[in-house]
mmCIF file of C-alpha atoms and ligand atoms in Angstrom:
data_model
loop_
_atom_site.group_PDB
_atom_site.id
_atom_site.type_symbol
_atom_site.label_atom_id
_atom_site.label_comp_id
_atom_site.label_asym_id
_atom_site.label_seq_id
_atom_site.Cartn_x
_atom_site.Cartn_y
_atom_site.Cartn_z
ATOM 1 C CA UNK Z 299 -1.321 43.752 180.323
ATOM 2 C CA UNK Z 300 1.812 41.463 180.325
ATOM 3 C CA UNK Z 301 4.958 43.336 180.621
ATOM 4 C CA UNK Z 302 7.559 40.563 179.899
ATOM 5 C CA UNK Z 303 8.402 40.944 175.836
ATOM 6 C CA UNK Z 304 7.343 37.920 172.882
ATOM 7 C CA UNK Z 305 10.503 37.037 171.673
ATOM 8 C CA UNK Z 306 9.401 38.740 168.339
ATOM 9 C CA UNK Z 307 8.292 41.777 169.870
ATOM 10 C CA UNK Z 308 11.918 43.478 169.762
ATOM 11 C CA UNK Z 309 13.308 44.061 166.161
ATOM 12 C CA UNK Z 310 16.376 42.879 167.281
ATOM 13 C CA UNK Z 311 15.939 39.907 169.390
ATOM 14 C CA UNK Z 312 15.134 37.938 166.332
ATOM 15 C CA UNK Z 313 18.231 37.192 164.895
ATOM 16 C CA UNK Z 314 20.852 34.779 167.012
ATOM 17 C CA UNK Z 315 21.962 36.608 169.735
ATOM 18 C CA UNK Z 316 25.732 35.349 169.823
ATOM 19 C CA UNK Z 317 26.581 34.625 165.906
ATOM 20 C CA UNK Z 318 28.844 37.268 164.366
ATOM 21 C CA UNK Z 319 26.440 37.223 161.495
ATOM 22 C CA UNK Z 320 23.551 38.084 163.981
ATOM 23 C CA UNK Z 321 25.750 41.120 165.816
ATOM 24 C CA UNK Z 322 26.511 42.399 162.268
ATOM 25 C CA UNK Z 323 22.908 42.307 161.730
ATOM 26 C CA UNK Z 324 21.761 44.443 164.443
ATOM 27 C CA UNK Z 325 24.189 46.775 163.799
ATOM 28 C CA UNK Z 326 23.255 46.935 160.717
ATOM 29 C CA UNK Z 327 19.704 47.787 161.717
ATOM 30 C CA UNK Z 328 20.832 50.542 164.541
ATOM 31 C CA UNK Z 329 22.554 52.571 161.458
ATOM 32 C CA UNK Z 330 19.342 52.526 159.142
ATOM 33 C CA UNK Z 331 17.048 53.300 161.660
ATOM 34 C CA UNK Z 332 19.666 55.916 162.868
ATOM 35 C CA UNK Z 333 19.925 57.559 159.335
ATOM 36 C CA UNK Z 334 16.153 58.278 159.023
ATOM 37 C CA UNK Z 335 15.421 58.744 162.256
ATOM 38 C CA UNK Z 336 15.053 63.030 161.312
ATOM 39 C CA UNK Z 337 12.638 62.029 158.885
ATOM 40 C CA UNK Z 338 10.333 59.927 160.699
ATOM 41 C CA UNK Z 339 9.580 62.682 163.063
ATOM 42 C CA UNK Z 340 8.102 64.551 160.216
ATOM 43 C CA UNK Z 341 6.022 61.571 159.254
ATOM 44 C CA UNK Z 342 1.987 61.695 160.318
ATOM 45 C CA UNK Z 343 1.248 58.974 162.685
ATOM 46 C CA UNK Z 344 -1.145 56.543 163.689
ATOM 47 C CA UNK Z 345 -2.013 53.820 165.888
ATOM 48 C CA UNK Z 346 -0.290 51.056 164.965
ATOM 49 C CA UNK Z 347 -1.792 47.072 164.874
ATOM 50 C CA UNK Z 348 1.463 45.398 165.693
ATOM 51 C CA UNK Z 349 3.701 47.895 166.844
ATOM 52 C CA UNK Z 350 2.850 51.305 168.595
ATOM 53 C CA UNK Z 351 2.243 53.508 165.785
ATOM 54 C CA UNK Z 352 2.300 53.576 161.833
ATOM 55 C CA UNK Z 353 3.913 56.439 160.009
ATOM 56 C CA UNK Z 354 2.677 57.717 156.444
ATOM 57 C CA UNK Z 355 5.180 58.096 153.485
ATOM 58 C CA UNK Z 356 4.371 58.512 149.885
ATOM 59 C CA UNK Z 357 0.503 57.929 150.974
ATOM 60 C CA UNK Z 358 0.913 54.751 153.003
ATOM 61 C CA UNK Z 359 0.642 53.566 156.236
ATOM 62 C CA UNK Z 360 4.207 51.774 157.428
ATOM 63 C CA UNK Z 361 5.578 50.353 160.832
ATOM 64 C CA UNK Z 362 9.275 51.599 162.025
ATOM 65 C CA UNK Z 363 12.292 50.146 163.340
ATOM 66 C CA UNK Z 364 11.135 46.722 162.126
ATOM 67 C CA UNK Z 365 12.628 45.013 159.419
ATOM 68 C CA UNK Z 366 9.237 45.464 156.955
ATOM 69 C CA UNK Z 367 9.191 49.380 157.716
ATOM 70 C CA UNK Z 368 9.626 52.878 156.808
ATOM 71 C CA UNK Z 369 13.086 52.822 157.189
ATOM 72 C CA UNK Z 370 13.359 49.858 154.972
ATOM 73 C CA UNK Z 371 11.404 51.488 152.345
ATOM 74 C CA UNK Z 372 13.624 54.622 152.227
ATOM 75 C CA UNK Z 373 16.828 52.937 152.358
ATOM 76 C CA UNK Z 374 15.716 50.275 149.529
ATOM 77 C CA UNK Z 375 14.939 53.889 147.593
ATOM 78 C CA UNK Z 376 18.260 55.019 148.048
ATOM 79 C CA UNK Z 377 20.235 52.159 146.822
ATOM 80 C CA UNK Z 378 18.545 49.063 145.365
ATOM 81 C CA UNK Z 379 19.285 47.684 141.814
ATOM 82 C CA UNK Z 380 17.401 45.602 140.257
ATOM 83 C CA UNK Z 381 18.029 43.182 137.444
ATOM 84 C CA UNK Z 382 15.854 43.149 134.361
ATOM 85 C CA UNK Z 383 15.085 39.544 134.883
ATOM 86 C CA UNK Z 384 14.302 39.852 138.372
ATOM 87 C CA UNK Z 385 10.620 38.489 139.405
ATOM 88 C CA UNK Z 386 8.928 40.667 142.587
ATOM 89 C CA UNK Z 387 5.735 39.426 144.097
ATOM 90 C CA UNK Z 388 4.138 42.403 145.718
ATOM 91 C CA UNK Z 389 1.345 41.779 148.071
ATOM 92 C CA UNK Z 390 -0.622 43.594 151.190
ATOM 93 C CA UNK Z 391 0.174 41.809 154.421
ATOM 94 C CA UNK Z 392 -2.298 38.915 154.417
ATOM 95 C CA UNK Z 393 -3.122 38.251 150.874
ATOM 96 C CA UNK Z 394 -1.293 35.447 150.663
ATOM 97 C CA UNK Z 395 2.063 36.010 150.249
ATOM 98 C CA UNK Z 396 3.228 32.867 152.399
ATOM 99 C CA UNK Z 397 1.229 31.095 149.406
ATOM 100 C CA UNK Z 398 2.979 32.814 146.409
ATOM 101 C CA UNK Z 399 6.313 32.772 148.071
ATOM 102 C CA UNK Z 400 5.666 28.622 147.859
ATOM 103 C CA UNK Z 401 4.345 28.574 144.009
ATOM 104 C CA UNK Z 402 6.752 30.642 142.496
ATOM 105 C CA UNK Z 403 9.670 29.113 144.454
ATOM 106 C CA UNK Z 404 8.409 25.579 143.194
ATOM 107 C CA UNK Z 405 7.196 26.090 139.359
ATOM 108 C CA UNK Z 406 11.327 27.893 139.130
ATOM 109 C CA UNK Z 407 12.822 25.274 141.041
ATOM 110 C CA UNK Z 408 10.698 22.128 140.296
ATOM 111 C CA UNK Z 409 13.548 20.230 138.005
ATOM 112 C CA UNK Z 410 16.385 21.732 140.765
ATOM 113 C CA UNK Z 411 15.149 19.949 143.784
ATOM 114 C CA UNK Z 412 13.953 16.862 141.866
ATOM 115 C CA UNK Z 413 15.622 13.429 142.865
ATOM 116 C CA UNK Z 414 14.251 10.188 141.673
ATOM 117 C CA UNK Z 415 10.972 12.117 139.949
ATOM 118 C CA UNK Z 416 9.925 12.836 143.714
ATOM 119 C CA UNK Z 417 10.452 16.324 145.733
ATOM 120 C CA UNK Z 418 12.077 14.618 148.454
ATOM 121 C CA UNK Z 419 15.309 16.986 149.097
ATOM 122 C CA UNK Z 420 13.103 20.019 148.668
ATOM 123 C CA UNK Z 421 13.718 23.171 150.446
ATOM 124 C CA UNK Z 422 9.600 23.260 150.752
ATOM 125 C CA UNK Z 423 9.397 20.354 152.716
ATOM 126 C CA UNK Z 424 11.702 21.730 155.589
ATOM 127 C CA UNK Z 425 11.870 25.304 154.914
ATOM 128 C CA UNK Z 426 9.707 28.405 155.340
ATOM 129 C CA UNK Z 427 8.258 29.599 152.079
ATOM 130 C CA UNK Z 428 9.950 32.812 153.552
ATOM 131 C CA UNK Z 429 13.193 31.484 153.879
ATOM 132 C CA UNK Z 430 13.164 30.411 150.619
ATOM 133 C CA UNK Z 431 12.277 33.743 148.854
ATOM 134 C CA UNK Z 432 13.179 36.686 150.618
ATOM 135 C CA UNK Z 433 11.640 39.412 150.822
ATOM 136 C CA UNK Z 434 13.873 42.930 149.859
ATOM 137 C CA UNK Z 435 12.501 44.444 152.641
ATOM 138 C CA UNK Z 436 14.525 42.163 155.327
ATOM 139 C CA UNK Z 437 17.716 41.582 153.070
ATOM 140 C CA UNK Z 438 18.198 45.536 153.729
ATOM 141 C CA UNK Z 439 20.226 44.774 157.056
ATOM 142 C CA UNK Z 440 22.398 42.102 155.860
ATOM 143 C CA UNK Z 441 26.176 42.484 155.179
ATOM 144 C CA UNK Z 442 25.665 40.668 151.536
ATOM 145 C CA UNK Z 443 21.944 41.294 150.655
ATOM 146 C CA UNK Z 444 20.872 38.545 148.447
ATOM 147 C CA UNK Z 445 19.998 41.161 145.749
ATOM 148 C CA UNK Z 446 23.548 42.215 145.310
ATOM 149 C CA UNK Z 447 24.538 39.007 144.592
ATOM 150 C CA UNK Z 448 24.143 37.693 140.978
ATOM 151 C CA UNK Z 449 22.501 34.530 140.634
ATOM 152 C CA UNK Z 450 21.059 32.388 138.237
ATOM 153 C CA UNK Z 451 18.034 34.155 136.712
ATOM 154 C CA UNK Z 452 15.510 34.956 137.488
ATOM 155 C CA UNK Z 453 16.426 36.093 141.243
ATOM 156 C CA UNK Z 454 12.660 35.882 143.068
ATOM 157 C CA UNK Z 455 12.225 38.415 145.603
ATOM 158 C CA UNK Z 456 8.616 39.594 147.317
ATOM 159 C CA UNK Z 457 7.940 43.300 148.932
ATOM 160 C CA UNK Z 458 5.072 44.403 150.354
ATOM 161 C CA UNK Z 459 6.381 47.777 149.320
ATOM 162 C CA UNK Z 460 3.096 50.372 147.171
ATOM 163 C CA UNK Z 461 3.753 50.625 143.138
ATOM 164 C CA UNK Z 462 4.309 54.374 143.623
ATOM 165 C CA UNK Z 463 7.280 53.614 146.348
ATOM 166 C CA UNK Z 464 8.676 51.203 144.666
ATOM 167 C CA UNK Z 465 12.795 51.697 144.394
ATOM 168 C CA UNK Z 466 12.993 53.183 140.746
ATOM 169 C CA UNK Z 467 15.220 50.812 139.007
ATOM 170 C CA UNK Z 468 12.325 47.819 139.948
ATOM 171 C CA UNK Z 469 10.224 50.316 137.820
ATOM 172 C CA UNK Z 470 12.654 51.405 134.817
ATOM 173 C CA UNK Z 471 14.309 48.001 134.714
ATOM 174 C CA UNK Z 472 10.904 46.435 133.322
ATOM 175 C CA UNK Z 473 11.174 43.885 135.413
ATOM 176 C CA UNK Z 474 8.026 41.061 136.306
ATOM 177 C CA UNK Z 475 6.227 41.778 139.080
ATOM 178 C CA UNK Z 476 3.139 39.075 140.150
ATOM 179 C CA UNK Z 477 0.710 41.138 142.480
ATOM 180 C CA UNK Z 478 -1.771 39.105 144.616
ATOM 181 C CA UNK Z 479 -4.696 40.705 145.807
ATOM 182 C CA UNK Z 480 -7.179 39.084 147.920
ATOM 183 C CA UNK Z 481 -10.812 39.974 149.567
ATOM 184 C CA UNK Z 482 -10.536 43.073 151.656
ATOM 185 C CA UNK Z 483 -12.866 41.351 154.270
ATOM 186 C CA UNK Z 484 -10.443 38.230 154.494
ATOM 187 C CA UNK Z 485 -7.199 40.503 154.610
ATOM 188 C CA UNK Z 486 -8.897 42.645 157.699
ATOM 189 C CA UNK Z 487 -9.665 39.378 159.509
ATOM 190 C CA UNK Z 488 -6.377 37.776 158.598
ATOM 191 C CA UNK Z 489 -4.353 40.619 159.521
ATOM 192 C CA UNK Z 490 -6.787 41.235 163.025
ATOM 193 C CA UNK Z 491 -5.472 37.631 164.273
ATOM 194 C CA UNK Z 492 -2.231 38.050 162.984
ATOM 195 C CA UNK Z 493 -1.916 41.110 164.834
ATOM 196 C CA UNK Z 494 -2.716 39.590 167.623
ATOM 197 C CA UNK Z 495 -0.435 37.151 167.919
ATOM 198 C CA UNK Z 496 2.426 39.449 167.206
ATOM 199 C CA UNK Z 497 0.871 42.540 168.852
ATOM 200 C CA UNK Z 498 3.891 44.537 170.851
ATOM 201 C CA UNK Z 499 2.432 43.824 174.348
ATOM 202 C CA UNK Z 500 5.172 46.453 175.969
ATOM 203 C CA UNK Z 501 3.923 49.411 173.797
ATOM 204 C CA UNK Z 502 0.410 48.437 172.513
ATOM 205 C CA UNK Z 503 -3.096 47.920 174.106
ATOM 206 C CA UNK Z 504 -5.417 44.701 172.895
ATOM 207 C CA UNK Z 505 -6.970 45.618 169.935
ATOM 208 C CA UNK Z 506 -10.698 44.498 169.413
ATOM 209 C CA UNK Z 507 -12.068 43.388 166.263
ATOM 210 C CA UNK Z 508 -14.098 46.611 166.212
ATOM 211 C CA UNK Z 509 -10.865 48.852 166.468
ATOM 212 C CA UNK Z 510 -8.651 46.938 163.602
ATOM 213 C CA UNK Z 511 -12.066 47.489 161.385
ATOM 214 C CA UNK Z 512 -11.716 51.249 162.351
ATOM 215 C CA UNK Z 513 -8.684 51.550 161.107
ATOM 216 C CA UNK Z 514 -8.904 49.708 158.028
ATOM 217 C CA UNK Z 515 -11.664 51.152 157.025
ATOM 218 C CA UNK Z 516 -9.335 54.278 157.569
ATOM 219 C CA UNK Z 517 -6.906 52.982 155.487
ATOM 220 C CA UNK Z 518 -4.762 52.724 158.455
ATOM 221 C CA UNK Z 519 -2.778 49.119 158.192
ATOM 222 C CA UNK Z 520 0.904 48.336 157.186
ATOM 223 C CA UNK Z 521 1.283 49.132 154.033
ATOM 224 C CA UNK Z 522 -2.661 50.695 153.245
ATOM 225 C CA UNK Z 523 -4.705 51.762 152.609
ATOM 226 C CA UNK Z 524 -5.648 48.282 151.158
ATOM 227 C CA UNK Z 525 -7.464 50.203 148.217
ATOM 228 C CA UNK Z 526 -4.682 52.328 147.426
ATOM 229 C CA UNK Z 527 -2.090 49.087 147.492
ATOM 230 C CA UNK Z 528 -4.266 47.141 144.750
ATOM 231 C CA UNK Z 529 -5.085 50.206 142.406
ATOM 232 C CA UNK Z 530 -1.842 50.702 142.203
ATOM 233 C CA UNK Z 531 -0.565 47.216 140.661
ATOM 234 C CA UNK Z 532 -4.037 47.029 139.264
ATOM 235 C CA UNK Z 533 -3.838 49.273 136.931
ATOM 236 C CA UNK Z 534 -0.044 49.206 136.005
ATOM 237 C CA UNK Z 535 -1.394 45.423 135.140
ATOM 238 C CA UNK Z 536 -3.435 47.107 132.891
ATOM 239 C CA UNK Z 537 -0.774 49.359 131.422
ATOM 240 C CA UNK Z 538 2.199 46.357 131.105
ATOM 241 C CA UNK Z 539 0.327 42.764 130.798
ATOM 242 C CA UNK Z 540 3.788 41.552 129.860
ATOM 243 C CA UNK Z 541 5.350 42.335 132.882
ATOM 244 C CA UNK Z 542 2.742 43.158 135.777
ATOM 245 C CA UNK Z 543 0.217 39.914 136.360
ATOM 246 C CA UNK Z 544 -2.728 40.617 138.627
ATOM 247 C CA UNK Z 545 -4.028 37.826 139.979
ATOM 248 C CA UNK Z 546 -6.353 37.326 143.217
ATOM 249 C CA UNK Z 547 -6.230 34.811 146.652
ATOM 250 C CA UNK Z 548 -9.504 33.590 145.682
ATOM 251 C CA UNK Z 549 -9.172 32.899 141.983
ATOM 252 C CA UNK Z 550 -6.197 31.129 142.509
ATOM 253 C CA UNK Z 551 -8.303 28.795 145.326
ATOM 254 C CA UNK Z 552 -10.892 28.487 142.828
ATOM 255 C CA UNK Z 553 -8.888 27.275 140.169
ATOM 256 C CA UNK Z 554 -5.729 26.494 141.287
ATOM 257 C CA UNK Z 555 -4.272 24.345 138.414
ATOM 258 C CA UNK Z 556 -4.933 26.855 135.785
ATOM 259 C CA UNK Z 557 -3.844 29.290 137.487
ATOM 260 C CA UNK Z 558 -0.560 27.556 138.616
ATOM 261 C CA UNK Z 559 0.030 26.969 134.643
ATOM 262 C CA UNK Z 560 -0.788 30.641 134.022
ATOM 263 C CA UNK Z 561 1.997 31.781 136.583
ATOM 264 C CA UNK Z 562 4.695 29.162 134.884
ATOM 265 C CA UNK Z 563 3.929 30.452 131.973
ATOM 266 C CA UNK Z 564 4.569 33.863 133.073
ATOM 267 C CA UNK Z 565 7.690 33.239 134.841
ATOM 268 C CA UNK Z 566 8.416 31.647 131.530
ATOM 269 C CA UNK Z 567 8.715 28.100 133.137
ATOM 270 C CA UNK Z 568 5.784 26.377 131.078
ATOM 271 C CA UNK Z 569 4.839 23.412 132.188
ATOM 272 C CA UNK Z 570 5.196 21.163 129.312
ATOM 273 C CA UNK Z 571 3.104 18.023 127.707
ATOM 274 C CA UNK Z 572 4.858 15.587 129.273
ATOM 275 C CA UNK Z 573 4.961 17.139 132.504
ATOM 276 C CA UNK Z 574 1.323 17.968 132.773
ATOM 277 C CA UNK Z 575 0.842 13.989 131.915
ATOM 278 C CA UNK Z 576 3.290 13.377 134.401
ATOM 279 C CA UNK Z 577 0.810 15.351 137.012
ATOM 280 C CA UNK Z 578 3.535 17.517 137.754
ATOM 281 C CA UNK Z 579 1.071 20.983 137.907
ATOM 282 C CA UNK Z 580 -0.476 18.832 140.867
ATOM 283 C CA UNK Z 581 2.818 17.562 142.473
ATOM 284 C CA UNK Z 582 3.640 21.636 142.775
ATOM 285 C CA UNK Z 583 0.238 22.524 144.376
ATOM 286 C CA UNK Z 584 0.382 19.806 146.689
ATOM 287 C CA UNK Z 585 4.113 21.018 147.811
ATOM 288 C CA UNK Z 586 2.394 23.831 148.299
ATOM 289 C CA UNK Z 587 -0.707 23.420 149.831
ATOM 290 C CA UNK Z 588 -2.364 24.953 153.139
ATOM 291 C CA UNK Z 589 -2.632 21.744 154.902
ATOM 292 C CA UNK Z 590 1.366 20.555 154.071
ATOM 293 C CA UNK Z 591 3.133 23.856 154.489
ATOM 294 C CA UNK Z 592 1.048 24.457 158.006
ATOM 295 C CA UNK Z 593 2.355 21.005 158.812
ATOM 296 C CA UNK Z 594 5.571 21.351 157.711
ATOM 297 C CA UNK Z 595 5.512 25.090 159.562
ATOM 298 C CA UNK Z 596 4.294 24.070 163.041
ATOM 299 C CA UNK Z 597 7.252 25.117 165.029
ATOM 300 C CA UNK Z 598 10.605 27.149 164.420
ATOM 301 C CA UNK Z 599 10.564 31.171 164.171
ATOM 302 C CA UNK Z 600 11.863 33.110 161.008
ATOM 303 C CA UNK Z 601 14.808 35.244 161.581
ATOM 304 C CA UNK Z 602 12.675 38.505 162.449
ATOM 305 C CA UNK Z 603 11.223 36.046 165.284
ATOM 306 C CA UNK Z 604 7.526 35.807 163.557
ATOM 307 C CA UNK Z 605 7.184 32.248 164.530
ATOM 308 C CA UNK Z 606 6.523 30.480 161.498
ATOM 309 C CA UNK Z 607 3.271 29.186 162.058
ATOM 310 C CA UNK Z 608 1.890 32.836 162.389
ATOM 311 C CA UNK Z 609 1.401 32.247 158.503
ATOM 312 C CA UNK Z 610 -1.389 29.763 158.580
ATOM 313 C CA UNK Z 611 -4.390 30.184 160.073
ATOM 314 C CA UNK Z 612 -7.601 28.999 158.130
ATOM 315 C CA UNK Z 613 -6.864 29.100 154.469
ATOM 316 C CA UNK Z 614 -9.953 29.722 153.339
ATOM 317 C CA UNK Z 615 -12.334 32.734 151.319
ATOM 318 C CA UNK Z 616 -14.546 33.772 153.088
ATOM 319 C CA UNK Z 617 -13.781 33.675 157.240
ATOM 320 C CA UNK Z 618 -14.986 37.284 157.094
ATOM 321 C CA UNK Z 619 -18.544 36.437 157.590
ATOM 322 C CA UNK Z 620 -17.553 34.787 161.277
ATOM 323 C CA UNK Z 621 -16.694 38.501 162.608
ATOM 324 C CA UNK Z 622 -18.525 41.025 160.406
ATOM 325 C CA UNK Z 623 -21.887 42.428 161.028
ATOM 326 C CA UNK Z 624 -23.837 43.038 158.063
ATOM 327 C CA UNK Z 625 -23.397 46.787 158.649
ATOM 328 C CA UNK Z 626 -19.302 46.309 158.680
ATOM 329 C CA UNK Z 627 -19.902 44.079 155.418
ATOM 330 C CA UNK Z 628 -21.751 47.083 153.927
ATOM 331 C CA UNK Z 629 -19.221 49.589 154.765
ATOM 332 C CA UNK Z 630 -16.384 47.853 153.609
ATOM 333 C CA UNK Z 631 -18.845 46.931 149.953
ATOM 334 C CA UNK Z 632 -19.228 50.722 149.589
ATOM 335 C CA UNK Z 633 -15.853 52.060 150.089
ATOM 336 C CA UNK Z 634 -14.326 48.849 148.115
ATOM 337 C CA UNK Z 635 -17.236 50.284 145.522
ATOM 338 C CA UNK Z 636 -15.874 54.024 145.361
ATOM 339 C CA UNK Z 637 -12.597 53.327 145.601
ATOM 340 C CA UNK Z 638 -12.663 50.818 142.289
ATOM 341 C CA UNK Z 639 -15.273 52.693 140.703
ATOM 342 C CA UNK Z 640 -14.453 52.517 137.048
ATOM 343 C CA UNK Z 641 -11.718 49.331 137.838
ATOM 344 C CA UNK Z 642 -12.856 45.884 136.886
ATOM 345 C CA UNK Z 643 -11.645 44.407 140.724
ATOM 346 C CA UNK Z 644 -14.525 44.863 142.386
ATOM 347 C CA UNK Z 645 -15.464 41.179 141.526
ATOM 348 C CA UNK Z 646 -14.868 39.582 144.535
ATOM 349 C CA UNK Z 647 -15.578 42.270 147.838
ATOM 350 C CA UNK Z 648 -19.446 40.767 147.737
ATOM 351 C CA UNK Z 649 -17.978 37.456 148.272
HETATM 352 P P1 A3P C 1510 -6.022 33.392 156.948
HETATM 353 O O1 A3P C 1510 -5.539 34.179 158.121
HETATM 354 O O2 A3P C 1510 -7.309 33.903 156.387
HETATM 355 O O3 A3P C 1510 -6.085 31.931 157.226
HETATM 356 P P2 A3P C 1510 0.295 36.182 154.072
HETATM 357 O O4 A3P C 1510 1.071 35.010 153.608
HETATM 358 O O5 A3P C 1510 0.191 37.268 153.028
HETATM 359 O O6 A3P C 1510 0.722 36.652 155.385
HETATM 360 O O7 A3P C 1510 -1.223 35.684 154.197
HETATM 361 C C1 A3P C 1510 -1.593 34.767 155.184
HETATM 362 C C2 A3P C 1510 -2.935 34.182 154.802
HETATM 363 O O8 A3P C 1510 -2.753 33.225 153.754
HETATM 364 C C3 A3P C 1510 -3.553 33.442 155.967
HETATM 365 O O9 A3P C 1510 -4.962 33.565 155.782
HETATM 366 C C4 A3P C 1510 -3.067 32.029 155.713
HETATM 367 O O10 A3P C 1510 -3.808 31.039 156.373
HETATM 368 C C5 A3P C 1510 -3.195 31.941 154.194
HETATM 369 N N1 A3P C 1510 -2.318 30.917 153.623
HETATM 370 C C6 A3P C 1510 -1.045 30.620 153.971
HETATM 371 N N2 A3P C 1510 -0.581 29.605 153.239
HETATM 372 C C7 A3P C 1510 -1.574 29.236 152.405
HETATM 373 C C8 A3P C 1510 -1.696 28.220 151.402
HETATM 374 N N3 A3P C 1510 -0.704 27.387 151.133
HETATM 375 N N4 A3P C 1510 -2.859 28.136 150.729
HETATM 376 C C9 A3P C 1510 -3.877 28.974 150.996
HETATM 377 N N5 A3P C 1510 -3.831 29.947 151.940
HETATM 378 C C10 A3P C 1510 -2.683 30.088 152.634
#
């Protein structure tokens, strides 16, 4: 096992070691961790895919002293406000967030960043989706998080943060919130190679295809149990239609276009007559598409270090059946099966 560190295996060594911006930053971090550092001892623990272990709160699994962690949660508990026409994307890890991140940024932004009826000076074709819409999570160390800043509406943020531990005022505000839910089979496999390319080499053993299924199976990944994550939004979907939209990975591969109009129309940026003549809906999905933003992703790191191309892999529904047995396939159908029994999402875990 290799002893020397990734460069994004260390919370800290992310951010530019000698900007005053990037010191700030890491203070910033040593204090949060610091404050909740009595409480994570109480926490149950488990073994962790990235990082050493994962720590339950509020029925979930989460990492700690990253920026996506425990920590995070609690202090975004403690103080965040949100605005009533704020827009949150909530998704597991590896449901395609990246994806979402892209759409929503584009159908707000598509008249901002348009010169000459062409995208040229968009963010999109230099930027990653991430950068672009941050998630709450990794705003909680800045000195001016981008959610205390009032900006033109509606500010799009993204958490990977459960329903149930959710800072309150995202709940009583009645804000939008677009969840994305994808095929547990895909998110397992996703999240196995992810894992391995970020895996914490110093602290944590290779983990085998057969162990990451263990554990997901468990319900053991950041921010699982995967079942729990998508009842959760599911049925508050079901409960607010006007402000919680449910929609899945592979429906939105299926049928991207309608489903592209559906979201504008949600985020209450309709794509109008002229527009859709214009092939505008299509301009936006090709901004956004596997094969450009992998392209336009190939090299550079985000500022927690996750090198940007870490985000695309295949692309594609289905991968699952290159590393599951049929007996893993079945296991995974009857827990999706118990665990949604009575929930119209079941749909797509035979796919
Ligand atoms: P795979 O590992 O199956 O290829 P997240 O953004 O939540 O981390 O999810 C990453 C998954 O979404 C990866 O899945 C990645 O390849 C896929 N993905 C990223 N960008 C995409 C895009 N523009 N269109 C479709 N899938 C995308």
């Amino acid at each position: 096992m290799s002893m020397s560190m990734p460069p994004h295996a260390f919370p800290f060594s992310s951010i530019t070691k000698n900007s005053d911006e990037g010191k700030q930053e890491r203070a910033n971090m040593t204090l949060v961790f610091d404050r909740y550092k009595d409480r994570l001892i109480t926490l149950p623990k488990e073994k962790g895919w990235i990082t050493e272990n994962l720590y339950m709160y509020q029925g979930f699994w989460h990492q700690s002293m990253r920026r996506i962690s425990v920590e995070t949660v609690m202090a975004l508990q403690e103080t965040f406000k949100a605005h009533p026409s704020d827009v949150y994307l909530a998704t597991l890890p590896k449901s395609g967030t990246t994806w979402l991140k892209a759409l929503v940024f584009a159908i707000v932004n598509r008249n901002r960043y348009k010169n000459n009826n062409s995208f040229s000076a968009h963010p999109l074709l230099h930027s990653s989706p991430h950068d672009c819409l941050p998630f709450i999570e990794t705003e909680v160390f800045k000195n001016t998080p981008t959610y205390n800043v009032d900006s033109d509406s509606p500010r799009l943020f993204a958490t990977h943060i459960p329903y149930t531990s959710l800072p309150k005022s995202i709940i009583d505000c009645g804000c939008n919130i677009i969840y994305l839910c994808r095929n547990p089979k895909d998110v397992l496999v996703s999240m196995f190679h992810f894992a391995n390319k970020l895996r914490d080499e110093s602290s944590c053993s290779p983990m085998t295809f057969n162990d990451t299924f263990e554990l997901f199976s468990k319900g053991v990944m950041p921010t699982g149990p995967y079942w729990d994550h998508v009842k959760g939004y599911y049925k508050v979907s079901l409960e607010h239609p006007k402000n919680v939209l449910f929609l899945t990975y592979e429906a939105l591969r299926k049928d991207t276009a309608n489903n592209v109009k559906r979201l504008a129309e949600f985020l209450g940026f309709p794509f109008t007559e002229e527009e859709e003549a214009e092939d505008e809906v299509q301009k936006v999905i090709g901004l956004c598409s596997f094969e450009h933003l992998r392209e336009v992703n190939k090299s550079g790191d985000l500022r927690e270090g996750i090198p940007n191309d870490a985000f695309f892999r295949e692309g594609k529904v289905g991968d699952w059946t290159n590393h599951f047995t049929n007996e893993m396939s079945q296991t995974i159908d009857y827990i999706t099966e118990q665990k949604f029994h009575g929930l119209n999402i079941s749909t797509f875990s035979r796919n």
